Coordinates of C-alpha atoms and ligand atoms in Angstrom, one line a residue:
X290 CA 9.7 27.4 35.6
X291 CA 6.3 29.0 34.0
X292 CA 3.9 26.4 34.5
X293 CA 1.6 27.4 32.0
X294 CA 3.5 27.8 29.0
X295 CA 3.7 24.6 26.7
X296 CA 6.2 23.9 23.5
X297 CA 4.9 22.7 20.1
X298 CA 5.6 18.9 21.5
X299 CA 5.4 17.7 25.1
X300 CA 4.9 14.5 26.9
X301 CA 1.2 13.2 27.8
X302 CA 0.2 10.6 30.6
X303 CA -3.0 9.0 30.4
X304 CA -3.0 7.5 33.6
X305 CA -7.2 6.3 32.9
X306 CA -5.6 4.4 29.9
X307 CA -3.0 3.0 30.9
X308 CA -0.5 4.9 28.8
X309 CA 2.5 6.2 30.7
X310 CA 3.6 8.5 28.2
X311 CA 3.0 9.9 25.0
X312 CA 4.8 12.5 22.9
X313 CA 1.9 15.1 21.7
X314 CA 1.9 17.7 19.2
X315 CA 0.8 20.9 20.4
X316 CA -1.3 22.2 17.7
X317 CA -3.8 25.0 18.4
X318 CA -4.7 25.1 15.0
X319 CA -7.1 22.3 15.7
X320 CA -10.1 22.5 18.0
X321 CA -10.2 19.1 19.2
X322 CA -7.7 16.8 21.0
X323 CA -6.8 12.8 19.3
X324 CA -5.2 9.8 19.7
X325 CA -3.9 7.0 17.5
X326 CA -6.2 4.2 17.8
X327 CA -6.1 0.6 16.0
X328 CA -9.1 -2.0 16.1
X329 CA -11.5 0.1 17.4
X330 CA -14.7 -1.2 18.8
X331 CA -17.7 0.1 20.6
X332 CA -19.4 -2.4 23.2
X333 CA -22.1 -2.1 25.9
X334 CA -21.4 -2.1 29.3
X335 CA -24.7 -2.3 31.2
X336 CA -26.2 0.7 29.7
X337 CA -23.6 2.4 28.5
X338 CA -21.5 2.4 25.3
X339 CA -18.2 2.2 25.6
X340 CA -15.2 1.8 22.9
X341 CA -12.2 -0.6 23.1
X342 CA -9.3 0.0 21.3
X343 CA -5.3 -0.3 21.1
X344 CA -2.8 2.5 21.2
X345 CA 1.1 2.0 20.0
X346 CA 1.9 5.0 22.2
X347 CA 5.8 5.0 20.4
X348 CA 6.2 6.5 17.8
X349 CA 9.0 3.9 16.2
X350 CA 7.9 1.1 17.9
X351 CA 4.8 -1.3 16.7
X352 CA 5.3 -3.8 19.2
X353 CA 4.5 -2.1 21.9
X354 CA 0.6 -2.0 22.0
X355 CA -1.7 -1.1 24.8
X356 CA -5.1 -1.9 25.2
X357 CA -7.5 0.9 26.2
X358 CA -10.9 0.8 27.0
X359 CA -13.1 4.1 27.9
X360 CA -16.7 5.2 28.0
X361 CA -17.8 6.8 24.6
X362 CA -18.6 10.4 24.8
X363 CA -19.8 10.5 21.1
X364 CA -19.0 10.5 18.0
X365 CA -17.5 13.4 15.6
X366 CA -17.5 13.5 11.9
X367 CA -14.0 14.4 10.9
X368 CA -12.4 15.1 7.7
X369 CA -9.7 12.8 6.4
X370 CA -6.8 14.0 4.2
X371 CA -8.7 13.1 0.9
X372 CA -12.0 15.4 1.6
X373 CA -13.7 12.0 3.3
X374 CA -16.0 12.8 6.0
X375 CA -15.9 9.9 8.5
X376 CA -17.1 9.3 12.0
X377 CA -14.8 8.8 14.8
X378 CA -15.6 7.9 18.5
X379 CA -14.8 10.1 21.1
X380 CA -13.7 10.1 24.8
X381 CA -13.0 11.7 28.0
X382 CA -10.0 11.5 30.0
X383 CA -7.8 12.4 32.1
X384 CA -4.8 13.8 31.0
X385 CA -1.2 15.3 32.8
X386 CA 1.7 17.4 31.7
X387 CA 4.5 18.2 33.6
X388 CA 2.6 18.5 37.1
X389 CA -0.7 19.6 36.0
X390 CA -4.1 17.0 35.8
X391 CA -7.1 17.8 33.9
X392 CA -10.0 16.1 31.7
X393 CA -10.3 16.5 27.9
X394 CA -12.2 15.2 25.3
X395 CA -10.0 12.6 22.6
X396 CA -11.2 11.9 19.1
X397 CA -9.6 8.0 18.1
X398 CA -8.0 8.4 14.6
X399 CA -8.2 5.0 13.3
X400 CA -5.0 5.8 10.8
X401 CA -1.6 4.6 11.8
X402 CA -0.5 7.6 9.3
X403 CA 0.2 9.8 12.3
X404 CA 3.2 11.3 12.9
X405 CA 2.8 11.9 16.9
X406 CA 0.4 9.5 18.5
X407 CA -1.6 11.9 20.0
X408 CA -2.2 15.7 19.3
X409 CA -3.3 18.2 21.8
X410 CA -6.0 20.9 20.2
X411 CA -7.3 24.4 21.0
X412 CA -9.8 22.8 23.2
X413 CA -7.6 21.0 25.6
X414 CA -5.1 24.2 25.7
X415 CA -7.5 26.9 26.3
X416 CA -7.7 29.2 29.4
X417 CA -4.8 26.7 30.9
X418 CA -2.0 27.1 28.9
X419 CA 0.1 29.3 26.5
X420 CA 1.9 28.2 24.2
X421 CA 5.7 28.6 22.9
X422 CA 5.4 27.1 19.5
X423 CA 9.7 27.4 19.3
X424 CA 10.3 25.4 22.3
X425 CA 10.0 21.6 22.7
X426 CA 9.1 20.0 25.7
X427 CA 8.7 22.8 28.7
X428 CA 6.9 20.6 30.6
X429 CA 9.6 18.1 30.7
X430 CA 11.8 15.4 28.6
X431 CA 11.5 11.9 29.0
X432 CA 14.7 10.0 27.7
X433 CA 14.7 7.4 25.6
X434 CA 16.2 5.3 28.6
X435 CA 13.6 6.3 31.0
X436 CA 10.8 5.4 28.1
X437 CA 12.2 1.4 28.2
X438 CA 11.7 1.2 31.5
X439 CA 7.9 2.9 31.5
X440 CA 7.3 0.4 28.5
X441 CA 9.2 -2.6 30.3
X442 CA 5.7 -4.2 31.2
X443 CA 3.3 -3.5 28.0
X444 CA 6.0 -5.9 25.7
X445 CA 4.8 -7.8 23.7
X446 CA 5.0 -11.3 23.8
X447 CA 4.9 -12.1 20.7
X448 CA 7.4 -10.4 19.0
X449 CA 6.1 -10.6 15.0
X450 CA 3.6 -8.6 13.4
X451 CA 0.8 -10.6 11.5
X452 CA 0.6 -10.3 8.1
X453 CA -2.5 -11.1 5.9
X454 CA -1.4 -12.6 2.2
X455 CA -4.7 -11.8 0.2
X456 CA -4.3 -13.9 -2.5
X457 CA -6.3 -17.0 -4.5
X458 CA -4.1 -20.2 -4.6
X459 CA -1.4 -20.9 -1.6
X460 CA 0.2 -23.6 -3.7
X461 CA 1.8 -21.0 -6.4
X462 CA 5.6 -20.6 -6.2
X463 CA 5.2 -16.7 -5.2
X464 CA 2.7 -17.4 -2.4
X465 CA 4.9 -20.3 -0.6
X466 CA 8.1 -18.0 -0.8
X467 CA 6.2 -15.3 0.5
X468 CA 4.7 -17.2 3.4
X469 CA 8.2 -18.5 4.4
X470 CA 9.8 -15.7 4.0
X471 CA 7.6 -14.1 6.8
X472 CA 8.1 -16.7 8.8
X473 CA 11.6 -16.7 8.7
X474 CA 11.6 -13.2 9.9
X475 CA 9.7 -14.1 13.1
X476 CA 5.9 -13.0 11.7
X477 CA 2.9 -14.4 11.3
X478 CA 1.7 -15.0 8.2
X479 CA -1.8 -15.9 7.5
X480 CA -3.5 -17.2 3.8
X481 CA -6.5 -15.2 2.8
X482 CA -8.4 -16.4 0.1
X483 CA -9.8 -13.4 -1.8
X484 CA -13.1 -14.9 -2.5
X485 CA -13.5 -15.9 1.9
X486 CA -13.5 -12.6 3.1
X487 CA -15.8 -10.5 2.9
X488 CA -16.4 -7.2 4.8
X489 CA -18.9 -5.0 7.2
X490 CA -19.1 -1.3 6.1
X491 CA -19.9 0.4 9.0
X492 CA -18.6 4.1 9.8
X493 CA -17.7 3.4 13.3
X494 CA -16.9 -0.2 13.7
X495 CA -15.8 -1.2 10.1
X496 CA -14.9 -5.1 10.1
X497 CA -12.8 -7.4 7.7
X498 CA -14.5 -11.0 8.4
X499 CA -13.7 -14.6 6.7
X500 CA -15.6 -17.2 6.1
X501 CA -17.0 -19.1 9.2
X502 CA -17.4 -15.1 11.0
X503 CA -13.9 -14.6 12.2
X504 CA -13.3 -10.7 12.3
X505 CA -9.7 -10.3 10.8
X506 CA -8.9 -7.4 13.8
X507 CA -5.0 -8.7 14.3
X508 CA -3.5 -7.1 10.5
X509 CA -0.6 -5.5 11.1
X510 CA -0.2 -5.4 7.0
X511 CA -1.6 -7.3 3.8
X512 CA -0.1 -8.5 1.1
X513 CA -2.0 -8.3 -1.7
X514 CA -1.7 -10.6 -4.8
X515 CA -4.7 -10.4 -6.3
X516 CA -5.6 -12.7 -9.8
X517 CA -6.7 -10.3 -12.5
X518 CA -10.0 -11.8 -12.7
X519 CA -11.2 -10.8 -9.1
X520 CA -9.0 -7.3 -9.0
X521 CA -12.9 -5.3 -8.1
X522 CA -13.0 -7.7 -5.0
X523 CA -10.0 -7.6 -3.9
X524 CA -9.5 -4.3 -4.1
X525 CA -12.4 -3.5 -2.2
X526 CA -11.2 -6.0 0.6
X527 CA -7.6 -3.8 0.3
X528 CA -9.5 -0.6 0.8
X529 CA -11.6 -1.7 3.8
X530 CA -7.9 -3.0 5.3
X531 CA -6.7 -0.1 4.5
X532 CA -9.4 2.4 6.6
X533 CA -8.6 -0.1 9.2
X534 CA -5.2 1.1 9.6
X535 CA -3.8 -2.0 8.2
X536 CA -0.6 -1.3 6.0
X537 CA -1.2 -2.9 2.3
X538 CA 1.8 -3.4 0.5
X539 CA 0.2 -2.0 -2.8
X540 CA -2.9 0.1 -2.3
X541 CA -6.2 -0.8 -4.1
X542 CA -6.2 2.6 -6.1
X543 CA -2.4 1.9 -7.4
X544 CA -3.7 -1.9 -8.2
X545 CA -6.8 -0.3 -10.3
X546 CA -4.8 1.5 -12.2
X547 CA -2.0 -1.0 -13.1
X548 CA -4.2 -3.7 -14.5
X549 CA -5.9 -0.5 -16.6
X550 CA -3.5 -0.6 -19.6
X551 CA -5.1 2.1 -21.4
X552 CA -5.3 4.0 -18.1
X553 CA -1.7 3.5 -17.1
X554 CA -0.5 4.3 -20.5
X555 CA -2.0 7.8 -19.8
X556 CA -0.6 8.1 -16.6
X557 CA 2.2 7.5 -18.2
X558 CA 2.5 10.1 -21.4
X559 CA 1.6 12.5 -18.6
X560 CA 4.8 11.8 -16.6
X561 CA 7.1 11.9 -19.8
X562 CA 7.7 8.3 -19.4
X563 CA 8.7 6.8 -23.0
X564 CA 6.2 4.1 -23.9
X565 CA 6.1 2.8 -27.4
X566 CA 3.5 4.7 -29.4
X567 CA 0.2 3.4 -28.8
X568 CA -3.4 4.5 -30.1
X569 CA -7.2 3.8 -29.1
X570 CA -9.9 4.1 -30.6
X571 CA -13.7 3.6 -30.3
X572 CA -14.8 3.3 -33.9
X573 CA -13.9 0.7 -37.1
X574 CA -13.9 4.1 -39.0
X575 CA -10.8 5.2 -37.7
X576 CA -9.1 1.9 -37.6
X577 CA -7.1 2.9 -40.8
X578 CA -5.5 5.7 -39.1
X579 CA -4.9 4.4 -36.3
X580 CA -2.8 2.0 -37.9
X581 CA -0.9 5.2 -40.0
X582 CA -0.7 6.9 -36.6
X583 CA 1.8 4.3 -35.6
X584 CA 4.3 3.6 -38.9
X585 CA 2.2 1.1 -40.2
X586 CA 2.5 -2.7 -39.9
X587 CA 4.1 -5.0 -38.6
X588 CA 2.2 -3.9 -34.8
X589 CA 0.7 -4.9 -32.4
X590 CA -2.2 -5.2 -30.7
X591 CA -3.0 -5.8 -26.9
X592 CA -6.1 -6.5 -25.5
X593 CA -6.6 -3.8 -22.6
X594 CA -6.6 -6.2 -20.1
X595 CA -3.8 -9.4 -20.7
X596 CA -1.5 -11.1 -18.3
X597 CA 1.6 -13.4 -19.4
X598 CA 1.5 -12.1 -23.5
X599 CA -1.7 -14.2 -23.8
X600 CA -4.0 -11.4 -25.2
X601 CA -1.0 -9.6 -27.1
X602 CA -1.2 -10.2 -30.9
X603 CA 1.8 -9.2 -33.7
X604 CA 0.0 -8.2 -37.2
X605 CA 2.6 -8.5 -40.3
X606 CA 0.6 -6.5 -42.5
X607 CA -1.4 -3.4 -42.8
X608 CA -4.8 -5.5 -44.0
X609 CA -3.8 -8.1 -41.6
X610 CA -4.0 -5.5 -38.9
X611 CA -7.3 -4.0 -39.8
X612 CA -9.2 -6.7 -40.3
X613 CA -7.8 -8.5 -36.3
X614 CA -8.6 -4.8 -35.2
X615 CA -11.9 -4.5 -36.6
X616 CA -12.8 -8.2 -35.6
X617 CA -11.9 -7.3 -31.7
X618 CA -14.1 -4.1 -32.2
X619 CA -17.3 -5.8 -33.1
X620 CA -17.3 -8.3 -30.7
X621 CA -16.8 -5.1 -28.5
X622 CA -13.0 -5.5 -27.0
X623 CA -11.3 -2.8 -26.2
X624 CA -7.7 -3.0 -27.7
X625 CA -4.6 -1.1 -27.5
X626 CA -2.6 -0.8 -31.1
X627 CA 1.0 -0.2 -30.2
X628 CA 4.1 0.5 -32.5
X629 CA 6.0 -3.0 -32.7
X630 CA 9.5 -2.8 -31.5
X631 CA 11.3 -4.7 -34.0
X632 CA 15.1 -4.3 -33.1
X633 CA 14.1 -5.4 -29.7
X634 CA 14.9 -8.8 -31.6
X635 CA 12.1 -10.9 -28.8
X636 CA 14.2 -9.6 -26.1
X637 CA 12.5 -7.3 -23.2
X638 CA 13.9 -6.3 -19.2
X639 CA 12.0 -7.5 -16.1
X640 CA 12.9 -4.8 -13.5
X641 CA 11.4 -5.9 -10.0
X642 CA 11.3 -2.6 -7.8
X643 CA 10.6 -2.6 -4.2
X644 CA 9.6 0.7 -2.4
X645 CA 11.5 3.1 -5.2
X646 CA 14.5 0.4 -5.8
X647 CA 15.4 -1.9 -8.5
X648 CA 16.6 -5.3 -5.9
X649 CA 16.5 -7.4 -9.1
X650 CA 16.7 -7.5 -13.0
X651 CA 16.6 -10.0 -15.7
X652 CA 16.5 -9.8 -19.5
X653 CA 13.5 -12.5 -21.0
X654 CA 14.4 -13.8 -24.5
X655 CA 11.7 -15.1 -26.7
X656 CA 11.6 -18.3 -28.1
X657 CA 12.5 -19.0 -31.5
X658 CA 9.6 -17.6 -33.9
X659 CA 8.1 -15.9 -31.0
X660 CA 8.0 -12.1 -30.3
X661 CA 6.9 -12.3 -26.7
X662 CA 9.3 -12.8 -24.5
X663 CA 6.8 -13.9 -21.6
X664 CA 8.0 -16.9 -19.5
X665 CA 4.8 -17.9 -20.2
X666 CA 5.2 -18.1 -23.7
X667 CA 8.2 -20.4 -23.4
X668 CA 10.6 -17.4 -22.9
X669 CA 14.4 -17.8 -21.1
X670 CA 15.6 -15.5 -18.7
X671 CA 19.2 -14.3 -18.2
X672 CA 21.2 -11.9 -15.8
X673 CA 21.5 -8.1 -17.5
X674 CA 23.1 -5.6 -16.1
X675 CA 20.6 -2.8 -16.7
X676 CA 22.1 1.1 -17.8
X677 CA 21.3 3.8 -15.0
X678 CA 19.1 5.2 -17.8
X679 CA 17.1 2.0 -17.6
X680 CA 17.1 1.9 -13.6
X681 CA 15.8 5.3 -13.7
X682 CA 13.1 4.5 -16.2
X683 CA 11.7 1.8 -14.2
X684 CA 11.7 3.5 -10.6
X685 CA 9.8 6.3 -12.2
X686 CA 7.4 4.1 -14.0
X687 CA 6.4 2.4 -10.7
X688 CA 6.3 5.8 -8.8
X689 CA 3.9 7.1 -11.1
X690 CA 1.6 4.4 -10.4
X691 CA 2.7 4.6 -6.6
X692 CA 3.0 0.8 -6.5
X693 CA 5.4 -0.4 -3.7
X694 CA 5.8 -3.2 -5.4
X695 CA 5.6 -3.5 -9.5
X696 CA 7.2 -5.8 -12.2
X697 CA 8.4 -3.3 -14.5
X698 CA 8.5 -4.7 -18.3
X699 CA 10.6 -2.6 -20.8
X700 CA 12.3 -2.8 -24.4
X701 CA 15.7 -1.5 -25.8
X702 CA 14.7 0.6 -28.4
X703 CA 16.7 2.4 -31.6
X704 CA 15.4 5.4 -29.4
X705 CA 16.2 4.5 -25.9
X706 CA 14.8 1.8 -23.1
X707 CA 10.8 2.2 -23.9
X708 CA 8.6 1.5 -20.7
X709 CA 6.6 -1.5 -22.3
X710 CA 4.0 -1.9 -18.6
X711 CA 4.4 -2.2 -14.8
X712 CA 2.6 -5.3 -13.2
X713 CA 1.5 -4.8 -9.6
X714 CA 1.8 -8.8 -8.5
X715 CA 4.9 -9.5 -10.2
X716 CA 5.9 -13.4 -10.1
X717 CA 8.7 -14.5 -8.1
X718 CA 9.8 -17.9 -10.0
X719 CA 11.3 -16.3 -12.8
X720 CA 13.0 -13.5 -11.3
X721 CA 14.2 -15.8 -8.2
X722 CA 15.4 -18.3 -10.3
X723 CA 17.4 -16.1 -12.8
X724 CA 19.0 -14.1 -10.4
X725 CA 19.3 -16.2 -6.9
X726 CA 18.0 -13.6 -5.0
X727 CA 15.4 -13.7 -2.0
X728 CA 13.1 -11.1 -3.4
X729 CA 10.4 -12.0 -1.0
X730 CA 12.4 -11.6 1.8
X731 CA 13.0 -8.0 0.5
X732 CA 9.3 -7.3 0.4
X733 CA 9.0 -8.5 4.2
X734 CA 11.6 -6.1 5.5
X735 CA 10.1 -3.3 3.7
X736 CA 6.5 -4.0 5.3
X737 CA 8.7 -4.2 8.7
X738 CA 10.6 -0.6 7.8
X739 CA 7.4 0.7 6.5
X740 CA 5.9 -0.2 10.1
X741 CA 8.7 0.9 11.9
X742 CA 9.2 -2.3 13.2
X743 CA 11.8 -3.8 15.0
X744 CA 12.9 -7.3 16.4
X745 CA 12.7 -7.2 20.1
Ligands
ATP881 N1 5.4 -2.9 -28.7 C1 6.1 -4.0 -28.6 N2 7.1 -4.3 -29.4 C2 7.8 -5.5 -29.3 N3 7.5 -6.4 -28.5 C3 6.5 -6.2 -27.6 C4 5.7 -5.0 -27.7 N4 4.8 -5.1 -26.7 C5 4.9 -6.3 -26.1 N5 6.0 -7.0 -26.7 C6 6.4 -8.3 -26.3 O1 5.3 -9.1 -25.8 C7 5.4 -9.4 -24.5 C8 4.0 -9.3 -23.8 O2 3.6 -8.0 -23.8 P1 3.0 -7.3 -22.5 O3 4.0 -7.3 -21.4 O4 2.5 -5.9 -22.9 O5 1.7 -8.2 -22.2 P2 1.1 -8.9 -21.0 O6 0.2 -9.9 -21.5 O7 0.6 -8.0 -20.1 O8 2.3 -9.7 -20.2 P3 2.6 -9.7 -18.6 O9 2.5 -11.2 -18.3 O10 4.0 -9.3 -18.5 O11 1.7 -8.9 -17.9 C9 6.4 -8.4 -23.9 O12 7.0 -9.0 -22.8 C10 7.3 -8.2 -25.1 O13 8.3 -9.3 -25.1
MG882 MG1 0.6 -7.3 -17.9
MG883 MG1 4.6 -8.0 -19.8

């Protein structure tokens, strides 16, 4: 056996850390060596600095965690993914493959978004080894077997992840059933009041806190459900989670954009997505046309930012419409005007979709008089079998917004199903009730597969 050839993937052993073995990409295409890391923090030890941290060495496995501590080297500005220049700590240790020991240097990626937990650059490689980029592990396999019994000792005790629910009031329907649901998997799930955390922006030691100073270091993922009226806040708490390495079951970017009506309509056109036709305008002067750009009255108007049909508004007549539209204008509202979909009789479809799925659908009927069919607004819901051309509609609806989770509202048309808009906290009463399903059990398992985790 050549000694000093590696393959494009071999195993690691970080004896200093603890780690018995971890699969490493071999990528000479980067200078510098890293190594997942979660909950990073730097400390003092007498007069050094030093950096604590926790490694899930497997790659499919989130309950096995080790923690590591190591004196810090330095720190290195890295580019993430999006462009984002951020600064992560750096060690030295000792490293060995196949029979060979030597020191390198290790950058700690904050991200669980890596594929192998570690990666093994130019730096570490050069003058010592050559490498086979064609071959897999020349230094040696390690069987899956072999890994349980290395691993044996760093189980977890606890055998759930903890998962955050950001959210305003623990008493709504949606709230308790998620909560439970969690808990009947085996996890931990913890309230978080929006408005109670609050966050340190730091670039090497970033912290979530709540109220009273606890840092929120033990996220495995949040659950956001966020109440339109603090949607900046709570995305920015998302975001902060989210460089953390905690996995948020909506991101705050795909949030933003959902409760952006105008915004999401663009998003949208753009994707060929049918959506009844809808204009905007700045100005009173154009009001007229914009009322002739879609057929004339009866339409309707939507105020750009409404939940549960309250800010939606159905004008009878072309002077009726003008003068609501003009009124909204000069007390400076911005307002959607939307083609009204008469044949839809008061009738719309609820799609709830979970990570690219429809797991539930229900058809709201208006009340009597009533052309919002909002459950809100008195509205009854009913099992519907929805057409594949409908299913279709609504996956892509909720893709395009990249929203792991969305309530996805839309209309039988003369011209087809019309995608009316995609909610990114979608209630659970209605679309529990109606069709008997545990939906928030759904979104649980889908934060454990997203995780990669499994029951031990
Ligand atoms: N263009 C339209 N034609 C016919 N009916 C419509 C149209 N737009 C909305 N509606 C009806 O009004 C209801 C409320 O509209 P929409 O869903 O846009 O508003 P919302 O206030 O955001 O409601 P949600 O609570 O679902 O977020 C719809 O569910 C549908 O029944
Ligand atoms: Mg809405
Ligand atoms: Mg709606």
């Amino acid at each position: 056996m050549m000694d000093n050839i590696v393959a494009s993937e071999e195993w690691c052993k970080l004896e200093e850390l603890g780690i018995p073995a971890v699969k490493a990409r071999v990528d000479s295409g980067a200078k510098t060596s890293s190594l997942q890391a979660t909950k990073i923090k730097i400390f003092s030890k007498g007069l050094e600095e030093w950096v604590r941290f926790e490694v899930n060495p497997i790659q499919d496995n989130r309950s096995i965690s080790i923690l590591c501590q190591a004196k810090l080297v330095g720190l290195r500005t890295v580019k993430s993914s999006q462009g984002i220049a951020e600064e992560r700590p750096v060690i030295k240790t000792l490293v060995t493959i196949g029979n060979q020991d030597f020191d390198i240097e290790v950058t700690l990626a904050n991200r669980d978004t890596m594929e192998y937990r570690m990666l093994l650059g130019r730096e570490a490689l050069n003058e010592r080894f050559l490498v086979d980029p064609s071959k897999s592990f020349l230094m040696g396999d390690i069987s899956e077997d072999e890994i349980e019994v290395l691993y044996k000792p760093y189980m977890r005790k606890k055998d759930g992840l903890t998962i955050g629910l950001l959210a305003s009031n623990p008493n709504l329907y949606s709230n308790k059933r998620i909560v439970e649901a969690g808990q009947a998997r085996g996890h931990e799930v913890v309230f978080l009041n929006v408005e109670s955390a609050y966050m340190k922006l730091d670039a090497v030691a970033p912290q979530v806190r709540y109220r009273g100073g606890n840092v929120l270091d033990k996220m495995d993922a949040v659950i956001p459900r966020i109440k339109p009226s603090v949607t900046f806040y709570g995305c920015a708490l998302l975001r902060q989670f989210h460089t953390l390495g905690v996995y948020c079951l909506n991101s705050a970017d795909a949030i933003s954009k959902s409760r952006d009506k105008l915004y999401a309509s663009q998003v949208f056109s753009k994707n060929d997505i049918h959506i009844p036709v809808t204009g905007f305008a700045k100005s009173p002067q154009d009001t007229k046309d914009l009322i002739r750009m879609v057929d004339g009255a009866p339409l309707i108007i939507k105020l750009l930012e409404s939940t549960q049909g309250r800010g939606v508004v159905l004008a009878e007549t072309n002077k009726a419409a003008e003068s609501v539209i003009n009124a909204f204008k000069s007390v400076q509202t911005n307002i959607l005007v939307q083609e009204f979909i008469k044949e839809a009789n008061g009738q719309d479809i609820r799609c709830f979709v979970v990570n690219g799925k429809v797991v539930a659908s229900m058809q709201r009927q208006a009340q009597k008089g009533e052309f919002r069919a909002n459950i809100h607004q008195g509205g009854k819901a009913s099992l519907i079998k929805i057409t594949p051309e409908e299913r279709k509609l609504a996956i892509k609806s909720a893709k395009a917004l990249n929203l792991d989770v969305a309530g996805v509202d839309l209309i039988r048309s003369n011209r087809g199903p019309l995608l009316l808009e995609v909610n990114s906290s979608p209630g659970l009463e209605g679309i529990e009730n109606a069709t008997g399903l545990d939906i928030a059990n759904i979104m649980i398992e889908t934060i454990e597969r997203k995780l990669k985790y499994k029951a031990v």
